[in-house]
Coordinates of C-alpha atoms in Angstrom, one line a residue:
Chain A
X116 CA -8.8 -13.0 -11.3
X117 CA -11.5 -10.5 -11.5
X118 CA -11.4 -8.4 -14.5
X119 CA -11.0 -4.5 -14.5
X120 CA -12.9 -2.1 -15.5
X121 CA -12.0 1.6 -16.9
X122 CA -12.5 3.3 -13.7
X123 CA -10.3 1.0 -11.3
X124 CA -8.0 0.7 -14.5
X125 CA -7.5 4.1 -14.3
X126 CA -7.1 4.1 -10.5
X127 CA -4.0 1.5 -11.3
X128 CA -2.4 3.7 -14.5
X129 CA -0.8 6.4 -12.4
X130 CA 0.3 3.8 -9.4
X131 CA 1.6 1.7 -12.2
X132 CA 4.0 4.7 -14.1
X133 CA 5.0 5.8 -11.1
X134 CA 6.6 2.1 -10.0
X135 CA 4.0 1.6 -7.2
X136 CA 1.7 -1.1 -8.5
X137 CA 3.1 -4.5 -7.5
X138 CA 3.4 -7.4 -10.1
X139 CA -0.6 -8.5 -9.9
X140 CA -1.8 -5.7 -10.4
X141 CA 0.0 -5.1 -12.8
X142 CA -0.8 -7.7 -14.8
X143 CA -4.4 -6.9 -14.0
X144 CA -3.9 -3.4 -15.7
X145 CA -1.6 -4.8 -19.0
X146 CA -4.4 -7.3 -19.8
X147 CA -6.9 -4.3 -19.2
X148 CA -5.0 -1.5 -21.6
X149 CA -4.6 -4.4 -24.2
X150 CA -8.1 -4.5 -24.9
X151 CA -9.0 -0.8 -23.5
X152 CA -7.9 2.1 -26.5
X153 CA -9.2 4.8 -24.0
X154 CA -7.4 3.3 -20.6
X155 CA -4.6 3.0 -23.4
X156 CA -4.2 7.2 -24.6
X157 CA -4.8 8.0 -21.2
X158 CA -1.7 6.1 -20.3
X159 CA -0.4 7.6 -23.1
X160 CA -1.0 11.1 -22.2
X161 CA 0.0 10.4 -18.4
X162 CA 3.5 9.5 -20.0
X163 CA 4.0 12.2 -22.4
X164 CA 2.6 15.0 -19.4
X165 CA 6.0 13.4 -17.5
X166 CA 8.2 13.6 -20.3
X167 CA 7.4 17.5 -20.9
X168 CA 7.4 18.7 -17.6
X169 CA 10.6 16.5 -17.0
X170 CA 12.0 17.6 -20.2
X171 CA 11.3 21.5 -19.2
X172 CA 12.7 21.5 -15.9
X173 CA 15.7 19.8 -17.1
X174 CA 16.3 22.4 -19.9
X175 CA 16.3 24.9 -16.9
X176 CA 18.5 23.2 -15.1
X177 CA 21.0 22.5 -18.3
X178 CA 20.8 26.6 -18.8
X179 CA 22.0 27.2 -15.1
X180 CA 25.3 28.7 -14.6
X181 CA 26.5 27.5 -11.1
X182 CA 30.5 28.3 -11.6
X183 CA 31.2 30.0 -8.6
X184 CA 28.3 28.6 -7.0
X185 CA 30.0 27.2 -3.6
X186 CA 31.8 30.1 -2.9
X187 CA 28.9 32.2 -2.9
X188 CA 26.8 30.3 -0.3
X189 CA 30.8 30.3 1.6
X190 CA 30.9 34.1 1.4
X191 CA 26.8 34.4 2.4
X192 CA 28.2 32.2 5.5
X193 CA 30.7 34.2 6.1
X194 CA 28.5 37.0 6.1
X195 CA 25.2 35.9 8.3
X196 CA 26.0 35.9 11.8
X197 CA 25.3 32.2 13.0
X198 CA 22.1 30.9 14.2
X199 CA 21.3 31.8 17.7
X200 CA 21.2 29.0 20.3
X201 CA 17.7 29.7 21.3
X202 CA 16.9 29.0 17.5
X203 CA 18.9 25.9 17.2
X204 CA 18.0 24.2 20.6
X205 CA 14.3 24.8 19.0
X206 CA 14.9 22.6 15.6
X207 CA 17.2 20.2 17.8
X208 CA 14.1 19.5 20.0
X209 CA 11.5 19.5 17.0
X210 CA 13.3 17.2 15.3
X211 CA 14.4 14.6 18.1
X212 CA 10.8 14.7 19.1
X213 CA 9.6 14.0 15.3
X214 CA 12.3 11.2 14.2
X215 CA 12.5 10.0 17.7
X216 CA 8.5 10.0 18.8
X217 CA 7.5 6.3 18.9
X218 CA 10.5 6.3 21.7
X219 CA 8.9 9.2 23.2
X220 CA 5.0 8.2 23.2
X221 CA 5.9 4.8 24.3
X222 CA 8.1 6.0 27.3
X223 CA 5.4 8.3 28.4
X224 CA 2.0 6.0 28.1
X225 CA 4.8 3.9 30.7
X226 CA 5.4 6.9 32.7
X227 CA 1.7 7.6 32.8
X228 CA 0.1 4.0 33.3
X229 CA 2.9 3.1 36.1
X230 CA 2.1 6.7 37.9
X231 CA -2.0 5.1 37.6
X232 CA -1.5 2.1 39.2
X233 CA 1.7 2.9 41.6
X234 CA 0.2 6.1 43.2
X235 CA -2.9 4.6 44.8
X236 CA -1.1 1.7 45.7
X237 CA 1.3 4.2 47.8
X238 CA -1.6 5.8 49.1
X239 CA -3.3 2.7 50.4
X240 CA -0.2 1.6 52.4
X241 CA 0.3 5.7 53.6
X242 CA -3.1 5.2 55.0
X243 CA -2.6 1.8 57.0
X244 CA -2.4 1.8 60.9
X245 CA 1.0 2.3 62.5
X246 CA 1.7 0.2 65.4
X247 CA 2.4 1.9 68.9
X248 CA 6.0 2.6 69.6
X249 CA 7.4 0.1 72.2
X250 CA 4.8 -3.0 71.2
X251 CA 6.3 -5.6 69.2
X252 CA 5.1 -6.1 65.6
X253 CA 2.4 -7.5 65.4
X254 CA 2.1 -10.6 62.5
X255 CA -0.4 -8.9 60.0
X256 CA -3.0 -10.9 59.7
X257 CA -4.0 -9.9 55.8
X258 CA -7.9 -9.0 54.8
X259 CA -8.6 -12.3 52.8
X260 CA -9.1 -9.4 49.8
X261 CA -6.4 -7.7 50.7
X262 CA -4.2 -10.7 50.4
X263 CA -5.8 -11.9 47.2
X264 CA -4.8 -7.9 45.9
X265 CA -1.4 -8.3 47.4
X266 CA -0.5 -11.8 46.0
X267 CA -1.9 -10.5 42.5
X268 CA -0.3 -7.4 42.4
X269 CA 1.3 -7.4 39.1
X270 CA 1.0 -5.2 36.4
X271 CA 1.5 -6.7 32.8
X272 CA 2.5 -4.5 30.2
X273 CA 2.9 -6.0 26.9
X274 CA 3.2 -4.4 23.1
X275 CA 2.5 -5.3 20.1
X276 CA 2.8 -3.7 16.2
X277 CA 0.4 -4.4 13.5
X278 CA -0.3 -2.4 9.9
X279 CA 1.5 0.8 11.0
X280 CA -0.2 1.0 14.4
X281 CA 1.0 0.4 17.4
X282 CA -1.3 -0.8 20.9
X283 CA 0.0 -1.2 24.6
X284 CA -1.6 -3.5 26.5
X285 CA -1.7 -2.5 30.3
X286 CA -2.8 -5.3 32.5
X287 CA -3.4 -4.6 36.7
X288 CA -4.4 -8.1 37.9
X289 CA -5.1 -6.4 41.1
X290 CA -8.3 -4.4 39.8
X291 CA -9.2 -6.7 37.0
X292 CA -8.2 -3.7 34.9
X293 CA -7.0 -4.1 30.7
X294 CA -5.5 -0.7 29.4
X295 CA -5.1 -0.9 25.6
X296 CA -3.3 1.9 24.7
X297 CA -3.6 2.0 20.9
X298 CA -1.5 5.2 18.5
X299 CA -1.0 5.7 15.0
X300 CA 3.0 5.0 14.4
X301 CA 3.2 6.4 10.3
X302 CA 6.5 7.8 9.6
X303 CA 5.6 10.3 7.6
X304 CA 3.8 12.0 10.5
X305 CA 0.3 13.6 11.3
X306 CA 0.1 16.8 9.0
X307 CA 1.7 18.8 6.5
X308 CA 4.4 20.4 8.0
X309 CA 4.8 22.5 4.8
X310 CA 6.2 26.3 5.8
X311 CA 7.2 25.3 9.2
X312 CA 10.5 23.8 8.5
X313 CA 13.7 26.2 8.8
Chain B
X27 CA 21.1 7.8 -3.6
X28 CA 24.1 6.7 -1.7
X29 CA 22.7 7.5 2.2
X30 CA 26.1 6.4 3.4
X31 CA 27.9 8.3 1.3
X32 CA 25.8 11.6 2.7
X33 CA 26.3 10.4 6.7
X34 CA 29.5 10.7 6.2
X35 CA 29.8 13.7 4.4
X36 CA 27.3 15.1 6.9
X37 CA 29.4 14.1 9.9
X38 CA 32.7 15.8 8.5
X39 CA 30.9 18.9 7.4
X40 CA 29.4 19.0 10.9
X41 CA 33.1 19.1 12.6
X42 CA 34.0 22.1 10.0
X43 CA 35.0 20.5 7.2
X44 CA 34.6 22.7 4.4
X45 CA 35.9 20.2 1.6
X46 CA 33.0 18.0 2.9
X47 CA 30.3 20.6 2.7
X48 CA 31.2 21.6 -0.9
X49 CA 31.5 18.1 -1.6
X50 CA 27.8 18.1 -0.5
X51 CA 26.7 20.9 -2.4
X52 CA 28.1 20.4 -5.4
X53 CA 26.4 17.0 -5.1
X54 CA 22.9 18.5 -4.7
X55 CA 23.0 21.8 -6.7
X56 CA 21.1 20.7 -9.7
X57 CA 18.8 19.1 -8.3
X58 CA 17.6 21.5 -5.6
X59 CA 17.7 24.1 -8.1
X60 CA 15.7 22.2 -10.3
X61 CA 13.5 21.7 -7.4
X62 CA 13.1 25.7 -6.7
X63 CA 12.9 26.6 -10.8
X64 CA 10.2 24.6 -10.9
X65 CA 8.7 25.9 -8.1
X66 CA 9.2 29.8 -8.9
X67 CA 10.0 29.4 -12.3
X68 CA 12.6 32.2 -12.1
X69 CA 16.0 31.1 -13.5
X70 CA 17.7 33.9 -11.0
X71 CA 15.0 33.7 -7.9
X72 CA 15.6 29.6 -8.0
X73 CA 19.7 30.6 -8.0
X74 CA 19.0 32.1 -4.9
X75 CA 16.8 30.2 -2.9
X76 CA 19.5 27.1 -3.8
X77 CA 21.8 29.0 -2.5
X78 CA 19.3 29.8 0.8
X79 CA 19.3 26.4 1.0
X80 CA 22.6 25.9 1.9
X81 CA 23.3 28.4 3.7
X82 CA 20.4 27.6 5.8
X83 CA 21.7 23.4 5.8
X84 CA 25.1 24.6 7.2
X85 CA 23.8 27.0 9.3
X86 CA 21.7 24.2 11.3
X87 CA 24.1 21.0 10.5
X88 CA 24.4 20.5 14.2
X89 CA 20.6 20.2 14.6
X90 CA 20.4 17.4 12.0
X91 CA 19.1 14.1 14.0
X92 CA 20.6 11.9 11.0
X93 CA 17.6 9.7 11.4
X94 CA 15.9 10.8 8.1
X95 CA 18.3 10.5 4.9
X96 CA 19.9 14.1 4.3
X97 CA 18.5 14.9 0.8
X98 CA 15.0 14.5 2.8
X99 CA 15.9 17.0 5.0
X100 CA 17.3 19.0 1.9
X101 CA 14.4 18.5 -0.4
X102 CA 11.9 19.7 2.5
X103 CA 14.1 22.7 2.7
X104 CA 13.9 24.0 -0.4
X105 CA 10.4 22.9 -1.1
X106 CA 9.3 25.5 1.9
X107 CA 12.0 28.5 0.6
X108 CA 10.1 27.9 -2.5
X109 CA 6.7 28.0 -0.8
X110 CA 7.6 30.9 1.1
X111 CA 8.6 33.1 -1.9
X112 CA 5.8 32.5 -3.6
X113 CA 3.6 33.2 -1.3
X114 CA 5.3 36.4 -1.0
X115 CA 5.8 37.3 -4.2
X116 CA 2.3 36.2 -5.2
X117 CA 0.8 39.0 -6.4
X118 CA -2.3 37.1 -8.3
X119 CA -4.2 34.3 -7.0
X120 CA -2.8 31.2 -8.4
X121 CA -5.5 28.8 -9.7
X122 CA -5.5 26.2 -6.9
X123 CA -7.8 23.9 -7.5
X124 CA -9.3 22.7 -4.3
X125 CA -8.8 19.0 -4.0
X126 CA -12.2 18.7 -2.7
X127 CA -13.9 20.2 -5.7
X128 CA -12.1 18.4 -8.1
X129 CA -13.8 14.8 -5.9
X130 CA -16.9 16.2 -6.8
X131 CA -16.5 17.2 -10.5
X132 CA -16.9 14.1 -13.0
X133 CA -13.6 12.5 -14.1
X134 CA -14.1 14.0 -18.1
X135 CA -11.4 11.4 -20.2
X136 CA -10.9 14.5 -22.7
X137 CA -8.9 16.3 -20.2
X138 CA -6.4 13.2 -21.1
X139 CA -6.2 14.0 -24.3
X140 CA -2.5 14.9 -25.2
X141 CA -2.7 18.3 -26.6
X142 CA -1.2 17.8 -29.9
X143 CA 0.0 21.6 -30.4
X144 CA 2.5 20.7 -27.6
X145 CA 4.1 17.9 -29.9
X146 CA 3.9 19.9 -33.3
X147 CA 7.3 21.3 -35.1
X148 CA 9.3 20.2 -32.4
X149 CA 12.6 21.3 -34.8
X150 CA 11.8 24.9 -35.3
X151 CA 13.3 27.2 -32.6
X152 CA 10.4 29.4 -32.5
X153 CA 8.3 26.6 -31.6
X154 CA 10.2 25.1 -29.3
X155 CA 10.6 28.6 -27.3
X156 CA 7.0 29.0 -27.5
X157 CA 6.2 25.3 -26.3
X158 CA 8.7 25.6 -23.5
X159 CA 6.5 28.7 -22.5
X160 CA 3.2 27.1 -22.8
X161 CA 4.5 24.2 -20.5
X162 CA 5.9 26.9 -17.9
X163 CA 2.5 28.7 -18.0
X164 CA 0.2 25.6 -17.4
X165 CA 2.8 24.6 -14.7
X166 CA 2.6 28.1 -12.8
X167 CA -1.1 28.4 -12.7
X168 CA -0.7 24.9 -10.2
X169 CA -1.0 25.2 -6.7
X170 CA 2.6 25.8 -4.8
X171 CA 1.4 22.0 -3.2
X172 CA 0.9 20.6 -6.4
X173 CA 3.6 21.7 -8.1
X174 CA 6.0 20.6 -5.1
X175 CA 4.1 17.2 -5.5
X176 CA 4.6 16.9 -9.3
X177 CA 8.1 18.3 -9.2
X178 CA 9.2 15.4 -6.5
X179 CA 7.7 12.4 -8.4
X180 CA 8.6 13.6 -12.0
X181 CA 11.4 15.2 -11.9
X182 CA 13.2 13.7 -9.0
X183 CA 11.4 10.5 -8.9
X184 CA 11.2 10.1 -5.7
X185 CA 8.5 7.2 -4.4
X186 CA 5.4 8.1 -3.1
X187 CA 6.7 7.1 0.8
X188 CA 9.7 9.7 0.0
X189 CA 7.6 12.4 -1.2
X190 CA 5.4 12.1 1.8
X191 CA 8.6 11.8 4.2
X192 CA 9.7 15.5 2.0
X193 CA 6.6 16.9 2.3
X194 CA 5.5 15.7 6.3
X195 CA 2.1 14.1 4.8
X196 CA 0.4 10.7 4.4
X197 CA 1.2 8.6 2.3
X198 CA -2.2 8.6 1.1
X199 CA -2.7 12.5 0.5
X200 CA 0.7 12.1 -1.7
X201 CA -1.2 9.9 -4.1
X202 CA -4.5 12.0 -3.9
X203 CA -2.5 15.2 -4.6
X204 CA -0.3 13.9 -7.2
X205 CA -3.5 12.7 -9.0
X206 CA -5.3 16.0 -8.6
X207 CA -2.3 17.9 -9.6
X208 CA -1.9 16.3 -13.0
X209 CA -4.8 16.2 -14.1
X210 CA -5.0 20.4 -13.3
X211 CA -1.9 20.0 -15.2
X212 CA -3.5 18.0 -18.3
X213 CA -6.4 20.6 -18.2
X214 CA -3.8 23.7 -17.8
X215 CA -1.9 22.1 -20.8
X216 CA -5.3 21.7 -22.8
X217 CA -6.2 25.3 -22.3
X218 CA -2.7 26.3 -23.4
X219 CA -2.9 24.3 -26.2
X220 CA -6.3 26.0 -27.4
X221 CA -5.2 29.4 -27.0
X222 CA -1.7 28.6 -29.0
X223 CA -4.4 27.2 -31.6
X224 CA -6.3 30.4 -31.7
X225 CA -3.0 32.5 -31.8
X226 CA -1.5 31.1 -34.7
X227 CA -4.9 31.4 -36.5
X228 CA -5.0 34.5 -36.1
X229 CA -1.4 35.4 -37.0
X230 CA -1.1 36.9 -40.7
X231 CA 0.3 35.1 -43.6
X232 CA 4.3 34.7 -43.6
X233 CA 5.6 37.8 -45.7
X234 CA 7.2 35.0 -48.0
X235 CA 4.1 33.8 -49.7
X236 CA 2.9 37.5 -50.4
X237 CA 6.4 38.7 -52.1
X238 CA 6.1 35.4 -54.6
X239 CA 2.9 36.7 -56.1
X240 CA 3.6 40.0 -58.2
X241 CA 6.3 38.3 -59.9
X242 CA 3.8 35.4 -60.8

């Protein structure tokens, strides 16, 4: 096990108080911070930072007087006309479309890859002669590639999930074509929504 | 935090139930007013922006999905009542250190340093008043981001992957700004410490010691 120095220890202190550092490393750190007296006050400091700003807020909160607290919000209900439908069919849809979007991109990337392939298809059998009314079918005698693209029209799709991303894999047998549809799938979503919630 | 406990509640207070909804309120009042005091730092300003908060939570119940745990919703809430005021209210700019600057300044270990003026006479009143004031300066001159960082990890103790659920960022920004944000702290701190320093140095001598010395 590689030893650590002050600057990846230091990387690790934070990660460690704030129960993120699994057990290696943080074994890695103690046996750094035993030997380390500046990695050690900077832990220290780190610790006693969290304790007053903990200890603040908390003294706030102790000082609060919330007698009476639920039926104020009750009468400010009872006051505020409620939201308009317009306004609440908006955060319904936002929402669904956030919590709900793996469900959504995958469903669409279907949609889309299925309208590729399907529409020329349809437009290659659209444009195929039409035998005269009043002749009897004739047995189609396939083009030897149209046959081959016939008897190998399949379309593969196939999904698979690794480290938070997610890839699609699109397979047309009939055009030799590979699709790999590839989309980041983090939960806690592309930007910082901050401000644009409620 | 009992999730299950919240569904439920959520469901009933959804259908009208107004024993459910107070049930939910009174469970979360403390903590999304600590949430806001911390944010605005305004005992009465944070009483009403909890208050917002629910109003605003009942108001669009129906639009919950239910798929992320309620106090996320309610946390993310009141984090952006908070941002809002004080981005109304702001009537100096706040010292926001820009993330990227601080990547490029060197990483000076005395800004660790636990200001010791913070710790001293922790009995006497006066001191204690004064400290609690030094800590609520150093805090408000954060960014309204770093302070909604800070306040979610320290105060609430929320994980990093909660905070970044909250707050509708990467994980990896949550750990970048929580590390930029205490160490602005630390330095705010430091500075508050030295100019508590310099003002009791300059303070004059109790009036106790003087009225001893004619009768000596």
């Amino acid at each position: 096990m590689n030893r650590l120095d002050c600057e990846d220890a230091g990387k690790l202190i934070e990660r460690h108080l704030d129960g993120e550092l699994g057990a290696s490393g943080s074994l890695r750190l103690a046996r750094h911070l035993e030997r380390c007296e500046r990695c050690r006050a900077k832990r220290d400091a780190l610790q006693a930072q969290s304790r007053l700003l903990r200890a603040h807020i908390q003294a706030a909160v102790d000082e609060a007087d919330f007698t009476g607290f639920e039926d104020r919000v009750m009468q400010g209900l009872a006051q505020q006309p409620s939201a308009p439908l317009f306004e609440r069919m908006r955060i319904w849809l936002r929402e669904a479309l956030y919590h709900h979007r793996a469900i959504w991109i995958t469903s669409l990337a279907t949609a889309a890859i299925l309208l590729a392939v399907l529409l020329p298809l349809l437009g290659e059998q659209s444009r195929a002669p039409q035998p005269e009314p009043g002749t009897p079918p004739a047995r189609h005698e396939p083009h030897p590639r149209e046959s081959v693209a016939r008897a190998n029209n399949e379309l593969i799709i196939d999904s698979m999930e690794y480290g938070g991303q997610r890839s699609m894999i699109f397979t047309v047998s009939r055009n030799h074509t590979t699709v790999i549809w590839l989309y980041d799938f983090d939960e806690t979503g592309p930007a910082d929504g901050q401000g644009d919630d409620l | 935090m009992p999730a299950a406990d919240d569904k439920q509640l959520v469901r009933r207070a959804r259908r009208g139930d107004e024993k459910a909804f107070r049930a939910l309120m009174e469970k979360y009042r403390r903590k999304i007013y600590a949430i806001a005091y911390g944010m605005v730092r305004d005992p009465e300003v944070a009483m009403d922006i909890s208050q917002e908060v629910f109003i605003k939570v009942h108001r669009y119940l129906g639009s919950f999905q239910g798929s992320s745990s309620f106090y996320t919703w309610l946390y993310r809430i009141v984090v952006n009542l908070s941002i809002d005021h004080i981005r109304k209210e702001r009537k100096h700019e706040s010292v926001d250190y820009d993330d990227m600057i601080l990547r490029r300044e060197p990483d000076d270990d005395e800004s660790w340093i636990v200001p010791t003026v913070l710790d001293s006479d922790p009995h006497e009143a006066y001191q204690r008043k004064e400290m609690a004031e030094r800590i609520g300066r150093a805090f408000e001159s954060l960014s309204e981001k770093h302070r909604a960082v800070l306040i979610l990890r320290e105060v609430e103790g929320q994980s990093y992957e909660e905070i970044a659920r909250v707050l509708r960022i990467h994980k990896g920004t949550v750990m970048s700004r929580l590390h930029h944000a205490r160490k602005n702290f630390q330095r705010a701190l430091n500075r508050q410490a030295r100019e508590g320093r310099e003002a009791r140095q300059a303070r004059p001598e109790p009036a106790v010691g003087r009225a001893e010395a004619p009768g000596a």
